[in-house]
Amino acid sequence: MNFASDNWSGASAAVMQALARTNGGFVPAYGADALTAAVRRRFCDIFETELDIWFTGSGTAANALSMAAAARPGGLILCSADAHVWHDEMGASEFFSGGMKLIPLASVHGRIAPEALAEALERFAPGSRTGIPTVLTLTQASELGTVYRPDQIAALAAPAAASGLVVHMDGARFANAVAASGATPAELSWRAGVDIMSFGGTKNGCWAADAIVVFAPEKFGDIAALRQRAGHNASKARFVAAQFEAYLADGNWLATAAHANAMAQRLAPGITGSGTARLAWEAEANEVFAVLPDAAGERLRAAGASFYPWPTDGIDLQPTEELVRLVTSFATEPVEVDRFLALLGEA
Amino acid sequence: MNFASDNWSGASAAVMQALARTNGGFVPAYGADALTAAVRRRFCDIFETELDIWFTGSGTAANALSMAAAARPGGLILCSADAHVWHDEMGASEFFSGGMKLIPLASVHGRIAPEALAEALERFAPGSRTGIPTVLTLTQASELGTVYRPDQIAALAAPAAASGLVVHMDGARFANAVAASGATPAELSWRAGVDIMSFGGTKNGCWAADAIVVFAPEKFGDIAALRQRAGHNASKARFVAAQFEAYLADGNWLATAAHANAMAQRLAPGITGSGTARLAWEAEANEVFAVLPDAAGERLRAAGASFYPWPTDGIDLQPTEELVRLVTSFATEPVEVDRFLALLGEA
Amino acid sequence: MNFASDNWSGASAAVMQALARTNGGFVPAYGADALTAAVRRRFCDIFETELDIWFTGSGTAANALSMAAAARPGGLILCSADAHVWHDEMGASEFFSGGMKLIPLASVHGRIAPEALAEALERFAPGSRTGIPTVLTLTQASELGTVYRPDQIAALAAPAAASGLVVHMDGARFANAVAASGATPAELSWRAGVDIMSFGGTKNGCWAADAIVVFAPEKFGDIAALRQRAGHNASKARFVAAQFEAYLADGNWLATAAHANAMAQRLAPGITGSGTARLAWEAEANEVFAVLPDAAGERLRAAGASFYPWPTDGIDLQPTEELVRLVTSFATEPVEVDRFLALLGEA
Amino acid sequence: MNFASDNWSGASAAVMQALARTNGGFVPAYGADALTAAVRRRFCDIFETELDIWFTGSGTAANALSMAAAARPGGLILCSADAHVWHDEMGASEFFSGGMKLIPLASVHGRIAPEALAEALERFAPGSRTGIPTVLTLTQASELGTVYRPDQIAALAAPAAASGLVVHMDGARFANAVAASGATPAELSWRAGVDIMSFGGTKNGCWAADAIVVFAPEKFGDIAALRQRAGHNASKARFVAAQFEAYLADGNWLATAAHANAMAQRLAPGITGSGTARLAWEAEANEVFAVLPDAAGERLRAAGASFYPWPTDGIDLQPTEELVRLVTSFATEPVEVDRFLALLGEA
């Protein structure tokens, strides 16, 4: 009953086989190989546009190097108050960008509120000595398990672009968002105004496959140099390429994401129907946020369930309740979900 | 006939099997897993001391984060004039260290000359406005295919330590140095005065397995934070651990290195005996530097041999000669060496 | 009627005379002169302790270099939500510290609320991936014209120190705080737990005289190197020393500050008694925050009064009112205050 | 007999008077004042072109912020092996530029050798993993007291520009170069290919007046933000403006420089004619490099002469000789020169 994080799972069978397949022989290092080129082509097909792609060693690196590529002195990065870049990356974006300041904006269940963005663009208008708004970053699917629709992205990206910002998407769970929304990758990214994206495969069936996808290269600095200087240009890049090749082939990436989402959809109504627990808000992708009575939390953990408590900013809880995050992945099995729900219902 | 670089090879069979073995189930992320702990223990055994170990996504990252962990404002990093950190890392050490300056020191075939170190320590004595000597970094085996003996390391490390510097070893090819020298890992590192090391598995049979090994943690800053901030804390760290586990088990790492070295030792006398080509200096590990007549170089490349030209600072060449680097690896086959030599002898 | 900022004034007569006095002859550069040494001694006397002192070219530099001297990777700087370091320095602290993140804490009229500090220390407890609390910075007098009493400083400094943070004071208006509070410089700084201070003379009668005063040097890195690397080690440092010498002689600094405070105390009751305008909160030093009817603001500006509007976070205003800041200085003349109040009373 | 450095002198009478003149009243801070605008106009007149000007707190800051304004990840700064930016600024350019690497080029008595530049541009051609040549910086007058003629500047600037570099001039002693060469400020800067300059007044009669002068603003990032973030935007900027106003009025700056140069020209033949000492190379501006017998050095120092020994890279000395630098300034008096020479002649 593992719901701690989607990065506690291993790799999918398809990815494993691709790694074995690519292992033999001698191949040019640092991405100058045919497989890396083929993967770029595949990304172009999937996103229906020409684009640049840069593998990185982690999602944090993809995010922070994207910020660095857009950096300017005194720059501000506007993000959700729930953003991974703010909460979970030990200041990576600040460091790589030479000290840009992150400005957390109010969100509605993980999605930045348009009025919060408007207020920030006005507050930091030209002449501000706080800094110069430079990047807007959105997380898709969001850290709170919700998904931006294309029009919701555009409603943020358009005013940001009008104020001269570039738009970044943290797509650590982009596959889950595509699978959940029914929109195409293009509709959820550049067509809605996204200029650059951190595209994550690691949480959804790869071992270590993250990349920066650049839709508007003219807006960014020299990512090749930034990445090499950061030690994120893997010498044996073919092994990253092999993961992406298998991940993106035959719709694998959407199949594993759809499975993860389905497991969340199996979990959510069970929580609602449990009588004691409840959903904190609607689960749209592969993360379920639930309010548990303390007794249920203890019982589940004692039975071996893994999951993390979550900060409760803005959530009304009883003194005997806790807010928890339950993450499903490509490897989550229905029987584990059912066992979790059965234990929950034993109140 | 691939002699371009040892990172053009894939992974060894032992490493591949370990990766498959570790793939199943759910495991805590970010290095909080049992396999990572076991690998640390293994490193302690191999180096015969307690130590800290931090996986990174590349050798460049291991080097640059080591520098960052030792950094001080205005600090100077003393390195060989042939050093990878100077020539090949796009300023990674400068960037991660907040702008420390690298001071290239004269080397004798890749090994820093003790008198060059002494001169630098005097030139940048306290009061210098150039900067404050902070790190001495040695590469083992060196970029020019030579190996420091323990006493040669100590002859550099001791005066450096006496002047307050920490001593770093770039051990991207440390296995080759151990296999070639007959000295133990401890003798080639902390017993000779090394405080911190970049330990590389990638060039010698892993896919992507590099680590910072810290012998004197009290001399360094918070590497955990530095690494996380750099995006070099892999979420699915068990896959790095699995590579190191297999790499270090049963002497595998020394066996693959010994093979690579043996291939170089097969190559070197063939070059000397070729009649036209010659060795630029003695090959001690898995890199052979040879002076080729232009005609031979052309013939070999036309026949499919891969290798890089090398800068000729301080080497006397005829106008019709070039200096080249030939790198062997765990995957180099004797037949390929022999084929290369046969082609060379056809002059 | 200039109430825009205390840095719109020139220099006091005492400072001007000292500059002329120090001008002749040849004197060692970069602070190795006798006058600089004498100024350090004077600081020790005034603060009743041994201390280190480093002149800088601005208050922003003093703040940011203090942060840099305390910096660690992933570090967090806890500051007031009204702090100059957050609002007005274009990310200087982030830049100089290698990307530390500023965490704005709720304040009560400019003074950090102890419960906000406690909450932050708990939220960013060890294990946080947001970062590591490293510096607490207080502004004295605060940006909102209030003054911390010694016990109020200690109530923040003690829990911060207990959590391993260093305590910084932005003393751009420290003289005003000393003059207003009746407490000694020592009581308002190191005796209350302050480890390092930005001590400003510029706003209170100098031309450009700011300094870092270090009470606990063992807690900080190499400020000499940080400052030189930042270009803040003036070559003709004697001219900074001369300013401080005159500033601190014969209680001059407290006399000019007391005058500025008295001008604010002349202004404040006049506003309260004006019938239409009101104080936003009590003025304790040399800054008065007032709520003006729009008509009064227009009338005053038309008559030549200079002052800035101020953000109204948390202040209830009528639609026809604005919040403004009125700053007095050593150069403010009573007649100008009276003229301002007369215009205000004409409603 | 002070020949230690031109920054051991005070300020000229004209500068002092201007400071007193500008002191009264209230004036907008941070450079938004009329005098600062007038100084910019004056610079345009002197350089016969439109330009941007940014005051900084030191020459080091002007240099390092210029580098920052041109910075790119992995960038290289090509400088003379004698450059102040390399030897004397504690890594300021590396720090402010986010870690660019300085590449010292061979010089001929302080002037970069064109063939050394050509070699570097070839060595770091596109594809280099050392870095990307980004800035060429020249010092005028050079650190070794020589002066670039316009054609010598152009011979370096043209190939640099052709390779995509920007050209920076460290003009800490630009006045001395203009006075010595007879060329115009324009001929010695933008007309010869200089894009940005650190213009120093401090060594030549100001107290603290340095500035970045930008001839080609389209090639640089946001200097306003860089400077504010660095704490180099003085709040009472009118006092810097006043210094420049007086400095540049009525040819004052060239008169003080011509005096300093004349003192060097008085010193040089005396050294040559002393019988024992000799010039290391020809003195063209206000710095004289002399080889002294140890006995003479001792005698001079005992008599109160101040001067610094200089590193002897490439200079052949007898064991009983030393190389010293003798700097003259606007404040050097002929009688002191004569006294120095008399003492020297007493051998």
XYZ file of C-alpha atoms in Angstrom, chain D residues 20-345:
326
model
C 30.921 71.844 -0.974
C 28.901 73.578 -3.684
C 26.524 70.667 -4.180
C 25.899 69.994 -0.512
C 22.874 72.133 0.261
C 19.191 71.431 0.025
C 17.167 68.388 -0.927
C 17.870 66.527 -4.127
C 16.326 63.332 -5.511
C 18.334 60.244 -4.623
C 19.767 57.420 -6.742
C 20.877 59.541 -9.666
C 17.557 61.123 -10.535
C 19.060 64.603 -10.078
C 19.952 67.357 -12.512
C 23.677 67.245 -11.840
C 23.895 63.569 -12.747
C 22.077 64.323 -15.988
C 24.492 67.147 -16.730
C 27.465 64.878 -16.146
C 26.099 62.373 -18.647
C 25.824 65.172 -21.193
C 29.418 66.151 -20.479
C 30.591 62.611 -21.081
C 28.769 62.606 -24.410
C 30.550 65.793 -25.374
C 33.955 64.531 -24.350
C 33.513 61.232 -26.183
C 31.719 62.864 -29.131
C 28.900 60.328 -29.099
C 25.720 59.359 -27.314
C 26.465 56.984 -24.450
C 25.105 55.600 -21.214
C 26.864 56.228 -17.955
C 26.531 54.469 -14.624
C 28.398 55.612 -11.530
C 29.847 52.848 -9.369
C 31.534 52.794 -5.990
C 34.921 51.642 -7.280
C 36.902 50.725 -10.340
C 36.666 47.073 -9.393
C 32.900 47.413 -9.439
C 32.956 49.142 -12.811
C 35.042 46.328 -14.234
C 33.092 43.481 -12.700
C 29.663 44.914 -13.494
C 30.783 45.446 -17.086
C 31.684 41.765 -17.223
C 28.354 40.863 -15.650
C 26.544 42.934 -18.241
C 28.200 40.893 -20.974
C 28.096 37.556 -19.177
C 26.968 34.274 -20.605
C 27.170 30.804 -19.080
C 30.542 29.273 -19.724
C 31.849 32.589 -20.954
C 35.540 33.418 -21.114
C 37.103 36.803 -20.446
C 40.327 37.347 -22.360
C 42.667 39.696 -20.534
C 46.307 40.599 -20.323
C 48.479 38.428 -18.095
C 49.192 41.659 -16.238
C 45.578 42.702 -15.859
C 44.217 44.264 -12.705
C 41.045 42.221 -13.181
C 43.125 39.078 -12.895
C 45.633 40.059 -10.226
C 44.025 42.570 -7.929
C 40.284 42.214 -7.642
C 39.855 39.086 -5.538
C 37.808 37.367 -8.226
C 35.272 40.172 -8.630
C 34.752 39.571 -12.334
C 34.306 35.856 -11.791
C 31.818 36.473 -9.006
C 29.665 39.101 -10.676
C 29.617 37.258 -13.987
C 28.348 34.039 -12.437
C 31.663 32.290 -12.804
C 33.176 33.302 -16.116
C 36.774 32.219 -16.482
C 39.552 34.743 -17.088
C 42.124 33.719 -19.673
C 45.384 35.620 -19.254
C 47.040 36.392 -22.579
C 50.706 37.127 -23.113
C 51.401 40.833 -23.173
C 54.233 42.999 -24.336
C 54.867 45.388 -21.457
C 51.226 45.363 -20.504
C 49.709 45.483 -23.974
C 48.085 42.244 -25.145
C 50.005 40.681 -28.017
C 47.747 40.347 -31.092
C 49.110 36.877 -31.806
C 48.204 35.778 -28.282
C 44.657 36.937 -28.885
C 44.521 35.146 -32.217
C 45.777 31.952 -30.640
C 43.136 32.116 -27.909
C 40.302 32.760 -30.326
C 41.381 29.684 -32.233
C 41.935 27.529 -29.153
C 38.487 28.351 -27.803
C 36.687 28.123 -31.109
C 33.052 26.985 -31.129
C 32.826 23.504 -29.664
C 35.365 24.167 -26.953
C 34.332 22.709 -23.644
C 36.545 25.141 -21.788
C 34.179 27.964 -22.545
C 32.976 30.560 -24.965
C 35.069 33.698 -25.572
C 32.803 36.536 -24.529
C 34.772 39.595 -23.458
C 38.127 41.047 -24.405
C 39.352 43.520 -21.827
C 42.205 45.988 -22.311
C 43.646 48.292 -19.676
C 44.386 51.862 -20.719
C 46.916 53.018 -19.596
C 48.091 49.481 -18.952
C 49.126 48.112 -15.587
C 52.732 48.358 -16.766
C 52.545 52.054 -17.556
C 52.271 51.703 -21.308
C 49.601 53.180 -23.547
C 47.700 51.583 -26.420
C 47.621 53.708 -29.545
C 44.280 53.741 -31.410
C 45.580 51.374 -34.061
C 46.846 48.989 -31.392
C 43.400 48.916 -29.831
C 41.776 48.324 -33.179
C 44.190 45.485 -33.964
C 42.797 43.660 -30.943
C 39.200 44.858 -31.001
C 38.556 43.991 -34.635
C 39.327 40.256 -34.443
C 37.580 40.058 -31.092
C 34.438 41.611 -32.511
C 34.651 39.365 -35.539
C 34.521 36.404 -33.162
C 31.515 37.799 -31.354
C 33.247 39.187 -28.289
C 32.501 42.535 -26.728
C 35.430 44.808 -26.009
C 35.880 46.301 -22.564
C 38.446 48.874 -21.548
C 39.611 49.198 -17.975
C 40.180 52.916 -17.934
C 41.248 53.384 -14.338
C 44.012 55.561 -15.784
C 42.280 56.555 -19.006
C 43.054 60.220 -18.395
C 46.751 59.450 -18.271
C 46.476 57.602 -21.562
C 44.665 60.474 -23.250
C 47.135 63.005 -21.933
C 50.086 60.883 -22.970
C 48.942 59.840 -26.418
C 47.561 63.002 -27.880
C 44.671 60.975 -29.241
C 41.101 61.967 -28.414
C 38.929 60.075 -25.952
C 36.842 58.878 -28.885
C 39.865 57.666 -30.820
C 41.050 55.737 -27.794
C 37.692 54.081 -27.186
C 34.637 53.536 -29.366
C 36.216 54.623 -32.618
C 38.820 51.914 -32.080
C 36.194 49.313 -31.230
C 35.624 49.628 -27.486
C 32.039 48.780 -26.482
C 32.141 49.545 -22.768
C 34.620 51.237 -20.454
C 35.384 51.550 -16.794
C 36.165 55.234 -16.492
C 38.095 56.125 -13.380
C 38.401 59.502 -11.764
C 39.502 58.318 -8.345
C 43.205 57.876 -9.048
C 43.431 61.242 -10.778
C 41.983 63.731 -8.337
C 38.547 62.552 -7.250
C 37.652 60.982 -3.922
C 35.485 58.217 -5.241
C 34.300 58.671 -8.778
C 34.176 55.708 -11.091
C 31.721 54.950 -13.827
C 30.754 52.479 -16.489
C 30.541 54.206 -19.859
C 28.567 52.250 -22.445
C 29.092 52.991 -26.104
C 27.153 50.017 -27.466
C 24.246 49.481 -25.063
C 22.566 46.958 -27.341
C 25.334 44.480 -26.552
C 24.772 44.469 -22.794
C 22.235 43.375 -20.222
C 20.422 45.509 -17.710
C 23.189 47.514 -16.041
C 20.727 49.496 -13.939
C 19.526 46.304 -12.291
C 23.022 44.825 -12.003
C 24.280 47.952 -10.286
C 21.397 48.290 -7.876
C 21.631 44.608 -6.961
C 25.320 45.112 -6.289
C 24.753 47.999 -3.902
C 26.631 50.296 -6.238
C 23.823 52.752 -6.857
C 24.733 55.447 -4.338
C 21.709 57.036 -2.707
C 23.314 60.494 -2.568
C 24.594 60.188 -6.119
C 24.837 63.938 -6.475
C 28.139 63.768 -4.622
C 29.600 61.486 -7.241
C 28.167 63.675 -9.959
C 29.735 66.742 -8.367
C 33.149 65.128 -8.452
C 32.832 64.258 -12.120
C 31.487 67.697 -12.920
C 34.562 69.366 -11.471
C 36.868 66.694 -12.794
C 35.746 67.096 -16.372
C 35.275 70.871 -16.352
C 37.798 73.089 -18.097
C 40.026 70.172 -19.012
C 40.828 69.579 -15.354
C 41.036 65.833 -15.799
C 43.648 66.108 -18.530
C 45.591 68.732 -16.634
C 45.939 66.563 -13.529
C 46.809 63.571 -15.687
C 49.362 65.560 -17.655
C 50.957 66.610 -14.405
C 51.181 63.011 -13.214
C 52.643 61.953 -16.551
C 55.135 64.812 -16.443
C 56.300 63.685 -13.036
C 56.915 60.235 -14.473
C 58.797 61.778 -17.341
C 60.897 63.673 -14.826
C 61.577 60.466 -12.958
C 62.423 58.215 -15.886
C 65.479 59.934 -17.356
C 66.802 60.438 -13.868
C 66.675 56.710 -13.310
C 68.354 55.997 -16.592
C 70.990 58.555 -15.799
C 71.541 57.354 -12.262
C 74.320 55.043 -13.223
C 73.100 52.101 -11.177
C 69.366 51.823 -11.654
C 67.667 51.355 -15.012
C 64.206 51.396 -16.540
C 62.625 47.972 -17.030
C 60.826 49.366 -20.063
C 59.767 52.764 -21.282
C 57.346 54.728 -19.130
C 54.534 56.160 -21.223
C 52.039 57.402 -18.646
C 52.312 57.846 -14.871
C 53.945 54.596 -13.847
C 57.662 53.952 -13.985
C 59.063 50.453 -13.651
C 62.656 50.445 -12.553
C 65.291 47.908 -11.690
C 67.038 49.006 -8.516
C 70.139 47.662 -6.866
C 69.113 46.319 -3.475
C 71.291 48.900 -1.777
C 69.516 51.744 -3.505
C 66.122 50.336 -2.607
C 67.109 50.095 1.014
C 68.499 53.597 1.082
C 65.399 55.070 -0.527
C 63.012 53.292 1.791
C 65.082 54.285 4.783
C 64.731 57.870 3.646
C 60.950 57.532 3.582
C 60.239 56.736 -0.043
C 57.142 54.591 -0.605
C 56.927 52.208 -3.543
C 56.068 48.580 -4.190
C 58.177 45.717 -5.516
C 56.737 44.164 -8.645
C 56.672 40.543 -9.854
C 59.492 39.877 -12.243
C 57.917 37.454 -14.705
C 60.081 37.658 -17.783
C 62.490 40.273 -16.460
C 66.131 39.338 -16.088
C 67.485 40.585 -12.807
C 70.766 40.208 -11.015
C 70.477 38.524 -7.622
C 71.103 41.903 -5.993
C 68.429 43.772 -7.919
C 64.715 44.267 -7.568
C 61.970 45.434 -9.896
C 59.845 48.226 -8.468
C 56.875 50.283 -9.540
C 56.873 54.046 -9.053
C 53.524 55.757 -9.486
C 53.073 59.478 -9.812
C 49.834 61.387 -9.405
C 48.294 64.814 -9.716
C 49.642 65.476 -6.226
C 53.235 64.469 -6.847
C 55.558 67.404 -6.419
C 58.675 67.896 -8.565
C 60.766 68.440 -5.457
C 59.890 64.960 -4.269
C 60.913 63.461 -7.580
C 64.170 65.309 -7.436
C 64.805 64.228 -3.895
C 64.176 60.620 -4.884
C 66.603 60.907 -7.786
C 69.215 62.569 -5.649
C 69.047 59.718 -3.174
C 69.245 57.234 -6.009
C 72.325 58.911 -7.404
